[in-house]
Tab-separated table of N, CA and C in Angstrom:
chain	number	residue	atom	x	y	z
A	6	VAL	N	-155.710	73.698	51.975
A	6	VAL	CA	-155.307	73.405	53.036
A	6	VAL	C	-154.479	74.193	54.367
A	7	GLU	N	-155.557	74.542	55.241
A	7	GLU	CA	-155.431	75.144	55.931
A	7	GLU	C	-154.722	74.100	57.413
A	8	VAL	N	-153.379	74.954	58.012
A	8	VAL	CA	-152.646	74.505	58.797
A	8	VAL	C	-152.875	75.411	59.862
A	9	SER	N	-153.494	74.359	61.760
A	9	SER	CA	-153.640	73.837	62.113
A	9	SER	C	-153.170	74.184	63.636
A	10	GLY	N	-152.091	74.960	64.247
A	10	GLY	CA	-151.564	73.387	64.760
A	10	GLY	C	-150.664	72.473	64.607
A	11	ALA	N	-150.502	71.664	64.575
A	11	ALA	CA	-150.027	70.285	64.416
A	11	ALA	C	-151.276	69.571	63.661
A	12	GLU	N	-152.302	70.374	63.448
A	12	GLU	CA	-153.418	69.182	62.750
A	12	GLU	C	-154.027	70.293	61.141
A	13	LYS	N	-153.984	69.453	60.452
A	13	LYS	CA	-153.728	70.299	58.954
A	13	LYS	C	-155.081	69.734	58.234
A	14	ILE	N	-155.838	70.667	58.180
A	14	ILE	CA	-156.856	70.497	57.948
A	14	ILE	C	-157.307	71.142	55.686
A	15	ILE	N	-157.794	70.183	54.755
A	15	ILE	CA	-158.167	70.414	53.984
A	15	ILE	C	-159.750	70.034	53.747
A	16	THR	N	-160.206	71.191	53.203
A	16	THR	CA	-161.045	71.003	52.380
A	16	THR	C	-162.018	70.958	51.020
A	17	LEU	N	-162.069	70.241	51.485
A	17	LEU	CA	-163.382	69.528	50.004
A	17	LEU	C	-164.207	70.073	49.997
A	18	ARG	N	-165.015	70.968	48.166
A	18	ARG	CA	-166.083	71.428	47.993
A	18	ARG	C	-166.652	71.354	46.688
A	19	SER	N	-167.119	71.755	46.564
A	19	SER	CA	-168.223	71.153	44.754
A	19	SER	C	-167.606	72.097	44.261
A	20	SER	N	-167.989	71.621	42.755
A	20	SER	CA	-167.175	72.092	42.074
A	20	SER	C	-168.398	73.430	41.318
A	21	VAL	N	-169.613	73.497	41.927
A	21	VAL	CA	-170.728	74.727	41.593
A	21	VAL	C	-170.748	75.885	42.571
A	22	GLU	N	-170.240	76.844	42.629
A	22	GLU	CA	-170.347	78.234	43.802
A	22	GLU	C	-171.067	78.750	43.311
A	23	LEU	N	-171.467	78.778	43.821
A	23	LEU	CA	-171.995	80.883	43.506
A	23	LEU	C	-172.230	81.892	44.561
A	24	PHE	N	-172.233	83.358	44.310
A	24	PHE	CA	-171.251	84.330	44.555
A	24	PHE	C	-172.324	85.828	44.349
A	25	ASN	N	-172.870	86.478	45.209
A	25	ASN	CA	-174.403	87.530	45.192
A	25	ASN	C	-173.061	88.472	44.943
A	26	HIS	N	-173.481	89.005	43.892
A	26	HIS	CA	-172.640	89.928	43.285
A	26	HIS	C	-174.296	91.521	44.122
A	27	MET	N	-175.178	91.238	44.475
A	27	MET	CA	-176.185	92.251	44.099
A	27	MET	C	-175.933	93.079	45.788
A	28	ASP	N	-177.236	93.104	46.302
A	28	ASP	CA	-176.930	94.578	47.492
A	28	ASP	C	-177.648	94.097	48.588
A	29	ILE	N	-178.764	93.082	48.597
A	29	ILE	CA	-179.308	92.109	49.863
A	29	ILE	C	-178.808	90.766	49.235
A	30	PRO	N	-179.441	90.293	50.774
A	30	PRO	CA	-179.324	88.524	50.567
A	30	PRO	C	-180.283	88.838	49.256
A	31	MET	N	-180.488	86.743	49.254
A	31	MET	CA	-180.477	86.312	47.711
A	31	MET	C	-181.149	84.350	48.447
A	32	GLU	N	-181.713	83.697	48.708
A	32	GLU	CA	-182.938	83.002	48.901
A	32	GLU	C	-182.113	82.099	47.691
A	33	VAL	N	-181.441	80.573	48.285
A	33	VAL	CA	-181.043	79.987	47.192
A	33	VAL	C	-182.562	78.448	47.078
A	34	PHE	N	-182.804	78.066	46.227
A	34	PHE	CA	-183.179	76.652	46.378
A	34	PHE	C	-182.885	75.742	44.954
A	35	TRP	N	-183.433	74.896	45.134
A	35	TRP	CA	-183.534	74.041	43.965
A	35	TRP	C	-184.546	73.180	44.444
A	36	THR	N	-184.563	72.755	42.654
A	36	THR	CA	-185.320	71.686	41.981
A	36	THR	C	-184.289	70.769	41.208
A	37	ASP	N	-185.422	69.555	42.030
A	37	ASP	CA	-184.866	67.829	41.371
A	37	ASP	C	-185.025	67.964	39.648
A	38	LEU	N	-184.165	68.196	38.691
A	38	LEU	CA	-183.029	68.014	37.464
A	38	LEU	C	-184.952	66.937	36.701
A	39	ASN	N	-184.530	65.761	37.613
A	39	ASN	CA	-185.116	64.161	37.302
A	39	ASN	C	-186.740	64.413	37.740
A	40	SER	N	-187.260	65.337	37.974
A	40	SER	CA	-188.704	64.780	38.654
A	40	SER	C	-189.676	64.329	37.060
A	41	LYS	N	-189.907	63.726	37.616
A	41	LYS	CA	-190.837	62.512	36.254
A	41	LYS	C	-192.005	63.731	35.770
A	42	SER	N	-192.784	63.569	37.404
A	42	SER	CA	-194.004	64.436	36.849
A	42	SER	C	-193.850	66.604	35.887
A	43	GLY	N	-192.188	66.672	35.944
A	43	GLY	CA	-191.836	68.254	35.389
A	43	GLY	C	-192.449	69.208	36.071
A	44	GLU	N	-193.273	69.468	37.154
A	44	GLU	CA	-192.818	70.478	38.052
A	44	GLU	C	-192.661	69.519	39.532
A	45	SER	N	-191.857	69.798	40.239
A	45	SER	CA	-190.772	69.728	41.101
A	45	SER	C	-191.016	70.621	42.170
A	46	THR	N	-190.821	70.250	43.574
A	46	THR	CA	-190.793	70.975	44.732
A	46	THR	C	-189.844	71.721	44.458
A	47	ALA	N	-190.081	73.215	45.172
A	47	ALA	CA	-188.605	73.534	45.454
A	47	ALA	C	-188.472	73.238	46.927
A	48	HIS	N	-186.610	73.233	47.481
A	48	HIS	CA	-186.380	73.566	47.988
A	48	HIS	C	-185.653	74.231	48.661
A	49	ASN	N	-185.673	74.676	50.144
A	49	ASN	CA	-184.964	75.718	50.713
A	49	ASN	C	-183.596	74.877	51.049
A	50	LEU	N	-182.447	75.964	50.497
A	50	LEU	CA	-180.857	75.365	49.797
A	50	LEU	C	-180.446	75.759	51.072
A	51	THR	N	-180.195	77.959	50.682
A	51	THR	CA	-179.818	78.533	51.923
A	51	THR	C	-180.170	80.182	51.324
A	52	THR	N	-179.582	81.074	52.203
A	52	THR	CA	-179.534	82.539	51.522
A	52	THR	C	-177.953	83.166	52.061
A	53	VAL	N	-177.243	83.091	50.839
A	53	VAL	CA	-176.414	84.603	50.061
A	53	VAL	C	-176.610	85.468	50.149
A	54	HIS	N	-175.607	86.128	51.425
A	54	HIS	CA	-175.554	87.501	51.774
A	54	HIS	C	-174.911	88.172	50.594
A	55	PRO	N	-174.869	90.122	50.907
A	55	PRO	CA	-173.481	90.944	49.468
A	55	PRO	C	-172.142	90.182	50.265
A	56	ASN	N	-171.960	89.472	48.718
A	56	ASN	CA	-170.623	90.241	48.644
A	56	ASN	C	-170.476	88.404	49.006
A	57	GLY	N	-171.147	87.402	49.291
A	57	GLY	CA	-171.293	86.045	49.856
A	57	GLY	C	-170.920	85.554	48.962
A	58	PHE	N	-170.723	83.739	49.585
A	58	PHE	CA	-170.369	82.268	48.775
A	58	PHE	C	-170.630	82.169	49.242
A	59	PHE	N	-171.360	80.653	47.883
A	59	PHE	CA	-172.055	79.344	48.610
A	59	PHE	C	-171.330	78.320	47.866
A	60	SER	N	-170.859	77.380	48.197
A	60	SER	CA	-170.409	75.686	47.693
A	60	SER	C	-171.861	75.496	47.154
A	61	LEU	N	-172.032	75.135	46.682
A	61	LEU	CA	-173.774	74.275	46.017
A	61	LEU	C	-173.049	72.462	46.812
A	62	PRO	N	-173.810	71.816	47.284
A	62	PRO	CA	-173.366	70.557	48.180
A	62	PRO	C	-172.881	70.013	46.546
A	63	ILE	N	-171.928	68.950	46.968
A	63	ILE	CA	-171.686	67.630	45.329
A	63	ILE	C	-172.942	67.020	45.398
A	64	GLY	N	-173.836	66.353	46.032
A	64	GLY	CA	-174.769	66.030	45.636
A	64	GLY	C	-175.601	66.549	44.544
A	65	LEU	N	-176.086	67.643	44.974
A	65	LEU	CA	-176.961	68.281	44.369
A	65	LEU	C	-176.344	69.114	43.042
A	66	ALA	N	-175.322	69.343	42.992
A	66	ALA	CA	-174.456	69.956	41.643
A	66	ALA	C	-174.645	69.108	40.110
A	67	ALA	N	-174.951	67.768	40.398
A	67	ALA	CA	-175.134	67.387	39.460
A	67	ALA	C	-177.418	67.338	38.414
A	68	ILE	N	-177.357	67.346	39.956
A	68	ILE	CA	-179.299	66.688	39.629
A	68	ILE	C	-180.061	67.734	39.580
A	69	SER	N	-179.015	69.476	40.256
A	69	SER	CA	-180.554	70.172	40.534
A	69	SER	C	-180.575	71.546	39.647
A	70	LYS	N	-181.677	72.472	39.783
A	70	LYS	CA	-181.777	73.497	38.749
A	70	LYS	C	-181.704	74.300	40.348
A	71	LEU	N	-181.091	75.715	40.117
A	71	LEU	CA	-181.109	76.560	41.147
A	71	LEU	C	-182.346	77.989	40.659
A	72	HIS	N	-182.956	77.994	41.824
A	72	HIS	CA	-184.394	78.962	41.141
A	72	HIS	C	-183.853	79.770	42.855
A	73	PHE	N	-183.568	81.205	42.748
A	73	PHE	CA	-183.034	83.071	43.643
A	73	PHE	C	-184.270	83.315	43.558
A	74	ARG	N	-184.338	84.279	45.049
A	74	ARG	CA	-185.282	85.261	45.182
A	74	ARG	C	-184.295	86.363	46.513
A	75	PRO	N	-185.189	87.380	46.256
A	75	PRO	CA	-184.308	88.296	48.033
A	75	PRO	C	-185.362	87.440	49.216
A	76	ALA	N	-184.014	87.777	49.960
A	76	ALA	CA	-184.873	87.270	51.234
A	76	ALA	C	-186.068	88.409	51.503
A	77	GLY	N	-186.925	87.658	52.764
A	77	GLY	CA	-188.109	88.284	52.727
A	77	GLY	C	-188.403	89.018	53.120
A	78	MET	N	-188.662	89.066	51.208
A	78	MET	CA	-189.043	90.510	50.639
A	78	MET	C	-190.610	89.682	50.334
A	79	GLY	N	-191.221	88.660	50.413
A	79	GLY	CA	-192.240	88.406	49.838
A	79	GLY	C	-191.921	87.961	48.037
A	80	TYR	N	-191.007	88.038	47.340
A	80	TYR	CA	-191.365	87.426	45.787
A	80	TYR	C	-191.151	85.688	45.895
A	81	ASN	N	-192.091	85.529	44.729
A	81	ASN	CA	-191.948	84.004	44.236
A	81	ASN	C	-190.541	83.892	43.630
A	82	ILE	N	-190.100	82.284	43.908
A	82	ILE	CA	-188.907	82.088	43.530
A	82	ILE	C	-188.761	82.377	42.451
A	83	SER	N	-187.110	82.213	41.141
A	83	SER	CA	-187.259	82.273	39.871
A	83	SER	C	-187.695	81.834	39.146
A	84	PRO	N	-187.294	82.022	37.842
A	84	PRO	CA	-187.104	80.324	36.720
A	84	PRO	C	-185.723	79.325	37.670
A	85	GLY	N	-185.591	78.397	36.742
A	85	GLY	CA	-183.967	77.355	36.765
A	85	GLY	C	-182.911	77.623	35.802
A	86	VAL	N	-181.657	77.488	36.913
A	86	VAL	CA	-180.989	77.812	35.634
A	86	VAL	C	-179.901	77.010	36.917
A	87	SER	N	-179.400	75.937	34.985
A	87	SER	CA	-178.201	74.657	36.232
A	87	SER	C	-176.562	74.916	34.888
A	88	TRP	N	-175.687	74.370	36.096
A	88	TRP	CA	-174.911	74.376	35.623
A	88	TRP	C	-174.535	74.134	33.289
A	89	SER	N	-175.073	72.760	33.447
A	89	SER	CA	-175.806	72.705	32.327
A	89	SER	C	-175.605	73.645	30.751
A	90	MET	N	-176.169	74.530	31.450
A	90	MET	CA	-177.165	76.009	30.547
A	90	MET	C	-176.364	75.796	29.308
A	91	SER	N	-177.295	76.443	28.817
A	91	SER	CA	-175.876	76.406	27.261
A	91	SER	C	-175.624	77.420	27.561
A	92	GLU	N	-176.190	78.777	28.254
A	92	GLU	CA	-176.346	80.333	28.203
A	92	GLU	C	-175.340	80.973	29.151
A	93	ASP	N	-173.923	81.479	28.620
A	93	ASP	CA	-172.881	82.171	29.475
A	93	ASP	C	-174.367	83.110	30.780
A	94	LYS	N	-175.004	83.317	30.812
A	94	LYS	CA	-175.194	84.854	31.144
A	94	LYS	C	-176.872	84.845	30.746
A	95	LYS	N	-178.080	85.376	31.850
A	95	LYS	CA	-180.229	84.791	32.109
A	95	LYS	C	-180.135	85.855	32.938
A	96	LEU	N	-181.358	86.940	32.550
A	96	LEU	CA	-181.354	87.326	33.700
A	96	LEU	C	-182.904	86.609	33.572
A	97	LEU	N	-182.835	86.615	35.360
A	97	LEU	CA	-184.109	85.736	35.628
A	97	LEU	C	-184.646	87.221	36.777
A	98	GLU	N	-186.214	86.607	36.454
A	98	GLU	CA	-187.136	87.793	37.341
A	98	GLU	C	-187.631	86.678	38.400
A	99	CYS	N	-188.148	87.568	39.242
A	99	CYS	CA	-188.385	86.828	40.827
A	99	CYS	C	-190.446	88.282	41.052
A	100	HIS	N	-191.544	87.377	40.614
A	100	HIS	CA	-192.196	87.973	40.985
A	100	HIS	C	-192.934	88.135	42.174
A	101	GLN	N	-193.967	89.120	42.747
A	101	GLN	CA	-194.466	90.050	44.111
A	101	GLN	C	-195.810	89.323	43.397
A	102	PRO	N	-196.915	87.962	44.184
A	102	PRO	CA	-197.830	87.180	43.864
A	102	PRO	C	-198.739	88.539	43.712
A	103	GLY	N	-200.306	88.148	43.231
A	103	GLY	CA	-200.406	89.624	43.010
A	103	GLY	C	-200.387	90.504	42.143
A	104	ASN	N	-199.349	90.715	42.407
A	104	ASN	CA	-198.292	92.257	41.228
A	104	ASN	C	-197.926	92.009	40.265
A	105	LYS	N	-198.092	91.017	38.998
A	105	LYS	CA	-197.689	91.212	37.629
A	105	LYS	C	-196.618	92.345	37.598
A	106	HIS	N	-196.780	93.916	38.358
A	106	HIS	CA	-195.303	94.702	37.712
A	106	HIS	C	-195.056	94.465	38.955
A	107	ASP	N	-195.139	94.642	39.830
A	107	ASP	CA	-193.711	94.010	40.890
A	107	ASP	C	-193.100	92.666	40.334
A	108	VAL	N	-191.164	93.599	40.411
A	108	VAL	CA	-190.768	92.319	39.249
A	108	VAL	C	-189.058	93.047	40.283
A	109	LEU	N	-188.478	92.188	40.272
A	109	LEU	CA	-187.125	93.000	41.081
A	109	LEU	C	-186.876	91.531	39.797
A	110	GLY	N	-185.593	92.168	39.150
A	110	GLY	CA	-184.677	90.768	37.813
A	110	GLY	C	-183.101	90.775	38.734
A	111	CYS	N	-182.433	89.574	38.523
A	111	CYS	CA	-181.306	89.453	38.534
A	111	CYS	C	-180.234	89.105	37.139
A	112	TRP	N	-179.206	89.534	37.205
A	112	TRP	CA	-178.494	88.722	36.439
A	112	TRP	C	-177.649	87.392	36.630
A	113	VAL	N	-177.769	86.253	35.644
A	113	VAL	CA	-176.856	84.784	36.565
A	113	VAL	C	-175.535	85.214	35.634
A	114	VAL	N	-174.444	84.867	35.642
A	114	VAL	CA	-173.677	85.383	35.018
A	114	VAL	C	-173.209	83.618	35.395
A	115	LYS	N	-172.814	82.739	33.982
A	115	LYS	CA	-171.428	81.294	34.953
A	115	LYS	C	-170.979	81.426	33.675
A	116	GLU	N	-170.044	81.168	35.083
A	116	GLU	CA	-168.967	80.887	34.611
A	116	GLU	C	-168.089	79.905	34.624
A	117	GLU	N	-167.443	79.921	33.622
A	117	GLU	CA	-166.629	77.781	34.052
A	117	GLU	C	-165.492	78.363	33.258
A	118	ASP	N	-164.245	77.045	34.401
A	118	ASP	CA	-163.109	76.711	34.317
A	118	ASP	C	-162.800	75.115	34.241
A	119	ARG	N	-162.410	75.097	33.290
A	119	ARG	CA	-161.864	73.747	33.150
A	119	ARG	C	-160.246	73.253	33.764
A	120	PHE	N	-159.855	71.723	34.548
A	120	PHE	CA	-159.327	71.919	35.461
A	120	PHE	C	-159.135	70.022	34.321
A	121	LEU	N	-158.319	70.161	34.644
A	121	LEU	CA	-156.953	69.161	34.174
A	121	LEU	C	-157.130	68.193	34.915
A	122	ASN	N	-157.504	66.834	35.219
A	122	ASN	CA	-157.392	65.531	35.823
A	122	ASN	C	-156.326	64.348	35.869
A	123	LYS	N	-155.625	64.308	35.495
A	123	LYS	CA	-154.637	62.697	35.665
A	123	LYS	C	-155.617	61.609	36.154
A	124	SER	N	-156.016	60.817	35.563
A	124	SER	CA	-156.411	59.777	35.843
A	124	SER	C	-156.459	58.429	35.397
A	125	GLY	N	-154.525	57.320	35.386
A	125	GLY	CA	-154.780	56.538	34.931
A	125	GLY	C	-153.689	56.829	33.797
A	126	ASP	N	-154.884	56.195	32.603
A	126	ASP	CA	-153.877	56.916	31.033
A	126	ASP	C	-155.144	57.510	31.445
A	127	LEU	N	-155.904	58.065	31.090
A	127	LEU	CA	-156.734	59.497	30.446
A	127	LEU	C	-156.830	60.263	31.231
A	128	LEU	N	-157.213	61.642	30.351
A	128	LEU	CA	-156.878	63.394	30.474
A	128	LEU	C	-158.606	63.568	30.790
A	129	GLN	N	-158.495	63.595	31.501
A	129	GLN	CA	-160.698	63.481	32.170
A	129	GLN	C	-160.554	64.920	32.018
A	130	ARG	N	-161.791	65.506	31.578
A	130	ARG	CA	-162.369	67.310	31.591
A	130	ARG	C	-163.120	67.934	32.982
A	131	VAL	N	-162.490	68.164	34.355
A	131	VAL	CA	-162.784	68.538	35.295
A	131	VAL	C	-164.149	69.925	35.402
A	132	PRO	N	-165.448	70.139	35.053
A	132	PRO	CA	-166.066	70.791	35.252
A	132	PRO	C	-165.638	71.409	36.607
A	133	HIS	N	-165.967	73.305	36.679
A	133	HIS	CA	-165.928	74.564	37.805
A	133	HIS	C	-166.481	75.693	37.417
A	134	HIS	N	-167.438	75.668	37.674
A	134	HIS	CA	-168.731	77.002	38.069
A	134	HIS	C	-169.284	77.603	38.327
A	135	ILE	N	-168.589	78.592	38.188
A	135	ILE	CA	-168.969	79.605	38.991
A	135	ILE	C	-169.979	80.574	39.163
A	136	PHE	N	-171.512	80.599	39.570
A	136	PHE	CA	-172.693	81.379	39.018
A	136	PHE	C	-172.544	82.912	39.432
A	137	HIS	N	-171.776	84.062	39.422
A	137	HIS	CA	-172.749	85.624	39.895
A	137	HIS	C	-173.643	85.839	39.379
A	138	ILE	N	-174.751	86.358	40.581
A	138	ILE	CA	-175.606	86.846	40.709
A	138	ILE	C	-175.281	88.161	41.003
A	139	HIS	N	-175.833	88.963	39.315
A	139	HIS	CA	-175.324	90.675	39.135
A	139	HIS	C	-176.670	91.462	39.410
A	140	PRO	N	-177.081	92.429	40.367
A	140	PRO	CA	-178.177	93.495	39.611
A	140	PRO	C	-178.253	93.547	38.435
A	141	PRO	N	-179.541	93.776	38.125
A	141	PRO	CA	-179.543	94.550	36.498
A	141	PRO	C	-179.339	95.446	36.189
A	142	LEU	N	-178.957	96.213	36.788
A	142	LEU	CA	-178.905	98.218	36.353
A	142	LEU	C	-177.820	98.598	37.619
A	143	ILE	N	-177.062	99.291	37.196
A	143	ILE	CA	-175.955	99.999	38.832
A	143	ILE	C	-175.413	101.454	38.130
A	144	LEU	N	-176.346	102.738	38.567
A	144	LEU	CA	-175.856	103.731	38.284
A	144	LEU	C	-174.762	103.634	39.327
A	145	GLN	N	-173.562	104.831	38.470
A	145	GLN	CA	-172.554	105.156	39.454
A	145	GLN	C	-172.551	106.757	38.754
A	146	ASN	N	-172.100	107.789	38.929
A	146	ASN	CA	-172.167	108.882	39.105
A	146	ASN	C	-170.200	109.175	39.205
A	147	LEU	N	-169.926	109.736	38.254
A	147	LEU	CA	-168.483	109.433	37.758
A	147	LEU	C	-168.512	111.320	37.992
A	148	LEU	N	-169.623	112.548	38.177
A	148	LEU	CA	-169.625	113.742	37.817
A	148	LEU	C	-168.799	114.237	39.106
A	149	PRO	N	-168.370	115.148	38.868
A	149	PRO	CA	-168.173	116.519	39.950
A	149	PRO	C	-169.623	116.320	40.807
A	150	TYR	N	-170.414	116.866	40.769
A	150	TYR	CA	-171.831	117.301	41.161
A	150	TYR	C	-173.418	115.421	41.231
A	151	LYS	N	-174.489	116.513	42.128
A	151	LYS	CA	-174.697	115.706	42.374
A	151	LYS	C	-175.857	115.543	41.244
A	152	PHE	N	-176.705	114.759	41.220
A	152	PHE	CA	-177.835	114.621	40.016
A	152	PHE	C	-178.865	113.456	40.624
A	153	GLY	N	-180.046	113.729	40.291
A	153	GLY	CA	-181.009	113.070	40.667
A	153	GLY	C	-181.767	112.864	38.961
A	154	PHE	N	-182.235	111.373	39.405
A	154	PHE	CA	-182.582	110.197	39.121
A	154	PHE	C	-184.315	110.278	39.355
A	155	THR	N	-185.287	108.777	38.149
A	155	THR	CA	-186.677	108.626	38.113
A	155	THR	C	-186.062	107.440	37.097
A	156	LEU	N	-187.226	106.680	37.939
A	156	LEU	CA	-187.503	105.654	37.297
A	156	LEU	C	-188.545	104.968	37.392
A	157	LYS	N	-189.359	105.020	35.818
A	157	LYS	CA	-190.461	103.914	36.136
A	157	LYS	C	-191.216	103.631	37.127
A	158	GLY	N	-192.261	103.764	37.918
A	158	GLY	CA	-192.823	102.989	38.771
A	158	GLY	C	-191.802	103.740	40.446
A	159	VAL	N	-190.716	104.219	40.307
A	159	VAL	CA	-190.175	103.900	41.173
A	159	VAL	C	-190.071	106.244	41.849
A	160	SER	N	-189.948	106.075	42.586
A	160	SER	CA	-189.772	108.253	43.396
A	160	SER	C	-188.690	108.345	42.832
A	161	GLY	N	-188.489	109.512	42.747
A	161	GLY	CA	-187.109	109.757	42.112
A	161	GLY	C	-185.885	110.073	43.432
A	162	SER	N	-184.715	109.627	43.100
A	162	SER	CA	-183.378	109.844	43.921
A	162	SER	C	-182.135	110.779	43.445
A	163	GLN	N	-181.445	110.520	44.862
A	163	GLN	CA	-180.361	111.536	44.050
A	163	GLN	C	-179.046	110.829	44.107
A	164	LEU	N	-178.303	110.980	43.617
A	164	LEU	CA	-176.258	110.166	43.497
A	164	LEU	C	-175.573	111.279	43.415
A	165	GLY	N	-174.902	111.714	45.058
A	165	GLY	CA	-173.851	112.507	45.213
A	165	GLY	C	-172.650	111.731	44.415
A	166	GLU	N	-171.709	112.386	43.758
A	166	GLU	CA	-170.351	112.433	43.541
A	166	GLU	C	-170.049	111.075	44.351
A	167	GLY	N	-169.554	110.551	43.082
A	167	GLY	CA	-168.416	109.544	43.285
A	167	GLY	C	-169.657	107.909	44.410
A	168	ASP	N	-171.420	108.379	43.976
A	168	ASP	CA	-171.710	107.131	44.579
A	168	ASP	C	-172.279	106.163	43.772
A	169	ARG	N	-172.574	105.342	44.349
A	169	ARG	CA	-173.439	104.261	43.502
A	169	ARG	C	-175.012	103.495	43.868
């Protein structure tokens, strides 16, 4: 609830939300869970910027799988996840077309809260899910020195004192 002058603004949003912890913007796509053909067309939904937050439209929350890919880098979309997935954490991979070795991965962590809602004489559980998109690896130098490192397939790099 937000009060502006003499008017009150009440914001209603979906109970399924996304938070991007990556250093790059991530495009979000959706596909229909109820597709009869088994193969469903991916529809571009939005781009969530670093440390950005997005509420999934209410109409898509129950009927769709979410797919991700880094924005503007030419990767294919990841496999899908939905709020009803059984795992709390899933590693998703986006592949560069024509190069199966060029992969960008991200962890999707499902955080689930349940709120109690009084409806007549019945107490219903209302789900609330936040999908956190994390990088697969974060290096942080806690040493008081610079150090160099290399990752397989990536040129060398350096981290200064306290750098991530």
